[in-house]
Amino acid sequence: MTRRAQLGYSLVSLVCLLALSLGAMDFYYHKIFPIARAVQLAAERKMIRYHVHPLTYSEIPSFYRDAVIATEDRRFAWDPGIDPVGILRSFIVDVEKDGYVEGGSTITQQLIDNTILHHRKTIPYKIHQALDAIGLYDTMSKKEVFQLYANVIYFGHGAYGLYNASEVYFHLPPNRCNLGELAMLAGLPNAPSVYDPFKSMRLARLRESIVLENMVDDGLLSVKQSQTVYAQPIRLATLQ
């Protein structure tokens, strides 16, 4: 067999193996473990446990959606549940740090973390998380994923979900927050205890500015528009 023929045979074998793997995953996540249903049920249990006021997708302010996507998962609209670029970068940077893996999680992966899995910073866990995210991508729409994510993510001070967080920090529902307040809320889940505006408005505003910079980088705002948003007053509620 010539070298060219060997290469062709290897490529065909790889394609066949990939097709079989995808077929097996499709069967598993649709028939054996219907992941969309599992995530939905886990999210509902969490919302009941933490008294979350759930929002529909259309009730989530579009500016907040744009801010989160620009900051957390810029390729969310078309990624297959995982971000191969981000995962590769994460593995390259962290794989030598005693098995600790940091970053590289899409919004879909974060939803998996906050519903059916319990977050662990290990390589086997990240593989499990990634496979589940791919399975969810194939069985749940992007709108459904984002809606559940916004309703179960933790914002600090016992507030799970965007509506509850908005009430805790501003005593306002999300649709009555100004754009600066929505940008601040979009940045909180990254590290709620660090960016807590009740403890350090300086760090909270710094995180807000990073969110706005991400929106500028993603072409969602001009520099002037981001400055206008940042200049809006943050009407922080009184901590009770």
Tab-separated table of C-alpha atoms in Angstrom:
chain	number	residue	atom	x	y	z
A	1	MET	CA	0.000	0.000	0.000
A	2	THR	CA	1.374	3.384	-0.973
A	3	ARG	CA	1.838	6.178	1.558
A	4	ARG	CA	-0.967	8.158	-0.060
A	5	ALA	CA	-3.277	5.157	0.155
A	6	GLN	CA	-2.326	4.630	3.809
A	7	LEU	CA	-3.119	8.267	4.570
A	8	GLY	CA	-6.445	7.988	2.777
A	9	TYR	CA	-7.311	4.806	4.667
A	10	SER	CA	-6.430	6.483	7.986
A	11	LEU	CA	-8.606	9.490	7.221
A	12	VAL	CA	-11.551	7.299	6.248
A	13	SER	CA	-11.103	5.263	9.428
A	14	LEU	CA	-11.008	8.434	11.518
A	15	VAL	CA	-14.185	9.758	9.892
A	16	CYS	CA	-15.945	6.439	10.461
A	17	LEU	CA	-14.849	6.346	14.103
A	18	LEU	CA	-16.059	9.904	14.617
A	19	ALA	CA	-19.404	9.120	12.977
A	20	LEU	CA	-19.846	6.042	15.195
A	21	SER	CA	-18.953	8.073	18.295
A	22	LEU	CA	-21.417	10.818	17.420
A	23	GLY	CA	-24.085	8.244	16.700
A	24	ALA	CA	-23.483	6.584	20.054
A	25	MET	CA	-23.655	9.947	21.846
A	26	ASP	CA	-26.866	10.831	20.044
A	27	PHE	CA	-28.464	7.531	21.123
A	28	TYR	CA	-27.230	7.910	24.717
A	29	TYR	CA	-28.407	11.501	25.242
A	30	HIS	CA	-31.743	10.936	23.513
A	31	LYS	CA	-32.708	7.440	24.696
A	32	ILE	CA	-30.620	6.256	27.656
A	33	PHE	CA	-30.087	9.563	29.440
A	34	PRO	CA	-32.395	12.272	28.022
A	35	ILE	CA	-30.160	15.120	29.090
A	36	ALA	CA	-32.473	17.997	28.186
A	37	ARG	CA	-35.146	16.635	30.507
A	38	ALA	CA	-32.600	15.975	33.259
A	39	VAL	CA	-31.268	19.535	33.087
A	40	GLN	CA	-34.783	20.993	33.006
A	41	LEU	CA	-35.854	19.021	36.081
A	42	ALA	CA	-32.668	19.861	37.982
A	43	ALA	CA	-33.132	23.551	37.162
A	44	GLU	CA	-36.751	23.456	38.334
A	45	ARG	CA	-35.739	21.798	41.622
A	46	LYS	CA	-33.054	24.421	42.166
A	47	MET	CA	-35.439	27.286	41.437
A	48	ILE	CA	-37.951	25.878	43.924
A	49	ARG	CA	-35.267	25.329	46.570
A	50	TYR	CA	-33.942	28.888	46.314
A	51	HIS	CA	-37.298	30.573	45.688
A	52	VAL	CA	-36.236	31.853	42.287
A	53	HIS	CA	-38.609	34.095	40.378
A	54	PRO	CA	-38.131	32.541	36.921
A	55	LEU	CA	-37.890	34.645	33.790
A	56	THR	CA	-38.853	33.616	30.289
A	57	TYR	CA	-36.323	34.234	27.549
A	58	SER	CA	-38.205	37.300	26.308
A	59	GLU	CA	-38.291	38.737	29.843
A	60	ILE	CA	-34.487	38.708	30.075
A	61	PRO	CA	-33.281	42.151	28.913
A	62	SER	CA	-31.489	41.895	25.577
A	63	PHE	CA	-28.664	44.095	26.864
A	64	TYR	CA	-28.042	41.629	29.687
A	65	ARG	CA	-28.039	38.719	27.236
A	66	ASP	CA	-25.528	40.505	25.010
A	67	ALA	CA	-23.343	41.421	28.000
A	68	VAL	CA	-23.221	37.837	29.292
A	69	ILE	CA	-22.512	36.314	25.893
A	70	ALA	CA	-19.765	38.851	25.106
A	71	THR	CA	-18.133	38.123	28.465
A	72	GLU	CA	-18.731	34.420	29.039
A	73	ASP	CA	-19.153	32.756	25.657
A	74	ARG	CA	-18.704	34.909	22.569
A	75	ARG	CA	-19.357	31.998	20.206
A	76	PHE	CA	-22.504	30.903	22.058
A	77	ALA	CA	-24.815	31.392	19.067
A	78	TRP	CA	-23.116	28.654	17.060
A	79	ASP	CA	-20.779	26.661	19.297
A	80	PRO	CA	-21.693	22.956	19.786
A	81	GLY	CA	-21.998	23.309	23.551
A	82	ILE	CA	-18.250	23.603	23.974
A	83	ASP	CA	-15.646	26.070	22.757
A	84	PRO	CA	-12.781	24.010	21.270
A	85	VAL	CA	-10.523	27.074	21.163
A	86	GLY	CA	-11.140	27.876	24.805
A	87	ILE	CA	-10.751	24.261	25.915
A	88	LEU	CA	-7.477	23.872	24.038
A	89	ARG	CA	-6.141	27.086	25.562
A	90	SER	CA	-7.251	25.929	29.008
A	91	PHE	CA	-5.585	22.543	28.685
A	92	ILE	CA	-2.345	24.016	27.378
A	93	VAL	CA	-2.155	26.502	30.239
A	94	ASP	CA	-3.373	24.304	33.087
A	95	VAL	CA	-2.813	20.639	32.317
A	96	GLU	CA	0.600	20.714	34.020
A	97	LYS	CA	-0.819	22.251	37.220
A	98	ASP	CA	-1.496	18.985	39.093
A	99	GLY	CA	-4.518	18.173	36.969
A	100	TYR	CA	-6.163	21.525	37.642
A	101	VAL	CA	-8.149	22.816	34.724
A	102	GLU	CA	-9.358	26.408	34.643
A	103	GLY	CA	-11.573	28.310	32.261
A	104	GLY	CA	-12.804	27.283	28.846
A	105	SER	CA	-16.419	26.789	30.002
A	106	THR	CA	-19.236	27.892	27.723
A	107	ILE	CA	-22.642	29.029	28.924
A	108	THR	CA	-23.908	25.519	28.144
A	109	GLN	CA	-21.155	23.959	30.255
A	110	GLN	CA	-21.916	26.369	33.090
A	111	LEU	CA	-25.567	25.328	32.930
A	112	ILE	CA	-24.467	21.703	33.206
A	113	ASP	CA	-22.321	22.643	36.224
A	114	ASN	CA	-25.228	24.372	37.921
A	115	THR	CA	-27.792	21.626	37.383
A	116	ILE	CA	-26.767	18.003	36.914
A	117	LEU	CA	-23.086	18.094	37.873
A	118	HIS	CA	-21.187	19.398	40.884
A	119	HIS	CA	-18.279	21.550	39.803
A	120	ARG	CA	-14.830	20.030	40.207
A	121	LYS	CA	-11.573	21.322	38.785
A	122	THR	CA	-10.198	18.069	37.377
A	123	ILE	CA	-9.507	16.825	33.868
A	124	PRO	CA	-11.947	13.827	34.047
A	125	TYR	CA	-14.671	16.157	35.275
A	126	LYS	CA	-14.077	18.622	32.438
A	127	ILE	CA	-14.313	15.778	29.916
A	128	HIS	CA	-17.606	14.629	31.443
A	129	GLN	CA	-18.862	18.212	31.472
A	130	ALA	CA	-17.893	18.740	27.827
A	131	LEU	CA	-19.636	15.548	26.661
A	132	ASP	CA	-22.801	16.499	28.536
A	133	ALA	CA	-22.676	19.998	27.017
A	134	ILE	CA	-22.428	18.530	23.513
A	135	GLY	CA	-25.345	16.233	24.310
A	136	LEU	CA	-27.405	19.173	25.576
A	137	TYR	CA	-26.561	21.245	22.493
A	138	ASP	CA	-28.079	18.520	20.353
A	139	THR	CA	-31.305	18.347	22.394
A	140	MET	CA	-32.048	21.873	23.698
A	141	SER	CA	-32.283	25.196	21.867
A	142	LYS	CA	-29.897	28.058	22.580
A	143	LYS	CA	-32.776	30.163	23.891
A	144	GLU	CA	-33.738	27.433	26.340
A	145	VAL	CA	-30.136	27.057	27.465
A	146	PHE	CA	-29.727	30.765	28.118
A	147	GLN	CA	-33.083	31.056	29.855
A	148	LEU	CA	-32.239	28.253	32.297
A	149	TYR	CA	-28.722	29.609	32.804
A	150	ALA	CA	-30.064	33.054	33.720
A	151	ASN	CA	-32.500	31.495	36.187
A	152	VAL	CA	-30.101	29.224	38.095
A	153	ILE	CA	-26.742	31.031	38.127
A	154	TYR	CA	-25.548	32.369	41.504
A	155	PHE	CA	-25.049	36.110	41.966
A	156	GLY	CA	-24.128	36.298	45.657
A	157	HIS	CA	-26.077	37.142	48.827
A	158	GLY	CA	-28.209	34.052	48.435
A	159	ALA	CA	-29.571	35.261	45.096
A	160	TYR	CA	-29.962	32.643	42.381
A	161	GLY	CA	-31.274	33.811	39.052
A	162	LEU	CA	-31.273	37.219	37.410
A	163	TYR	CA	-34.622	38.394	38.811
A	164	ASN	CA	-33.691	37.612	42.421
A	165	ALA	CA	-30.255	39.210	42.014
A	166	SER	CA	-31.772	42.357	40.548
A	167	GLU	CA	-34.133	42.622	43.518
A	168	VAL	CA	-31.350	41.985	46.052
A	169	TYR	CA	-28.875	44.498	44.649
A	170	PHE	CA	-31.200	47.200	43.305
A	171	HIS	CA	-34.698	46.463	44.655
A	172	LEU	CA	-35.812	46.521	41.040
A	173	PRO	CA	-36.901	43.877	38.519
A	174	PRO	CA	-34.441	43.444	35.627
A	175	ASN	CA	-36.613	45.353	33.154
A	176	ARG	CA	-36.394	48.467	35.337
A	177	CYS	CA	-32.600	48.378	35.778
A	178	ASN	CA	-30.539	50.764	33.696
A	179	LEU	CA	-27.898	49.409	31.334
A	180	GLY	CA	-25.053	50.046	33.773
A	181	GLU	CA	-26.794	48.006	36.454
A	182	LEU	CA	-27.435	45.184	33.972
A	183	ALA	CA	-23.746	45.211	32.993
A	184	MET	CA	-22.798	44.960	36.670
A	185	LEU	CA	-25.179	42.023	37.138
A	186	ALA	CA	-23.701	40.312	34.074
A	187	GLY	CA	-20.261	40.428	35.667
A	188	LEU	CA	-21.147	39.185	39.156
A	189	PRO	CA	-21.414	35.380	38.638
A	190	ASN	CA	-17.739	35.203	37.658
A	191	ALA	CA	-16.826	35.775	41.325
A	192	PRO	CA	-19.768	37.014	43.429
A	193	SER	CA	-17.792	37.380	46.641
A	194	VAL	CA	-15.053	39.397	44.928
A	195	TYR	CA	-17.245	41.747	42.880
A	196	ASP	CA	-19.929	42.172	45.543
A	197	PRO	CA	-20.952	45.865	45.302
A	198	PHE	CA	-22.089	45.843	48.931
A	199	LYS	CA	-18.502	45.070	49.952
A	200	SER	CA	-16.515	46.910	47.271
A	201	MET	CA	-18.200	49.161	44.764
A	202	ARG	CA	-14.756	49.844	43.277
A	203	LEU	CA	-14.272	46.183	42.310
A	204	ALA	CA	-17.874	45.871	41.166
A	205	ARG	CA	-17.450	48.898	38.885
A	206	LEU	CA	-14.143	47.478	37.641
A	207	ARG	CA	-15.909	44.258	36.678
A	208	GLU	CA	-18.689	46.281	35.041
A	209	SER	CA	-16.081	48.114	32.950
A	210	ILE	CA	-14.604	44.770	31.841
A	211	VAL	CA	-18.051	43.593	30.725
A	212	LEU	CA	-18.525	46.788	28.715
A	213	GLU	CA	-15.052	46.432	27.179
A	214	ASN	CA	-15.995	42.914	26.095
A	215	MET	CA	-19.117	44.281	24.446
A	216	VAL	CA	-17.013	46.855	22.601
A	217	ASP	CA	-14.566	44.152	21.495
A	218	ASP	CA	-17.487	42.059	20.250
A	219	GLY	CA	-18.846	44.969	18.209
A	220	LEU	CA	-21.991	45.349	20.303
A	221	LEU	CA	-21.164	48.851	21.573
A	222	SER	CA	-18.982	51.698	20.446
A	223	VAL	CA	-16.453	53.103	22.893
A	224	LYS	CA	-18.621	56.197	23.319
A	225	GLN	CA	-21.717	54.085	23.991
A	226	SER	CA	-19.861	52.035	26.601
A	227	GLN	CA	-18.740	55.230	28.324
A	228	THR	CA	-22.323	56.491	28.354
A	229	VAL	CA	-23.498	53.232	29.938
A	230	TYR	CA	-20.715	53.318	32.524
A	231	ALA	CA	-21.712	56.876	33.478
A	232	GLN	CA	-25.218	55.775	34.408
A	233	PRO	CA	-25.897	55.794	38.176
A	234	ILE	CA	-25.707	52.521	40.074
A	235	ARG	CA	-28.704	52.652	42.388
A	236	LEU	CA	-27.516	50.139	44.963
A	237	ALA	CA	-30.140	49.039	47.461
A	238	THR	CA	-29.629	49.102	51.192
A	239	LEU	CA	-28.258	45.766	52.403
A	240	GLN	CA	-30.764	44.114	54.715
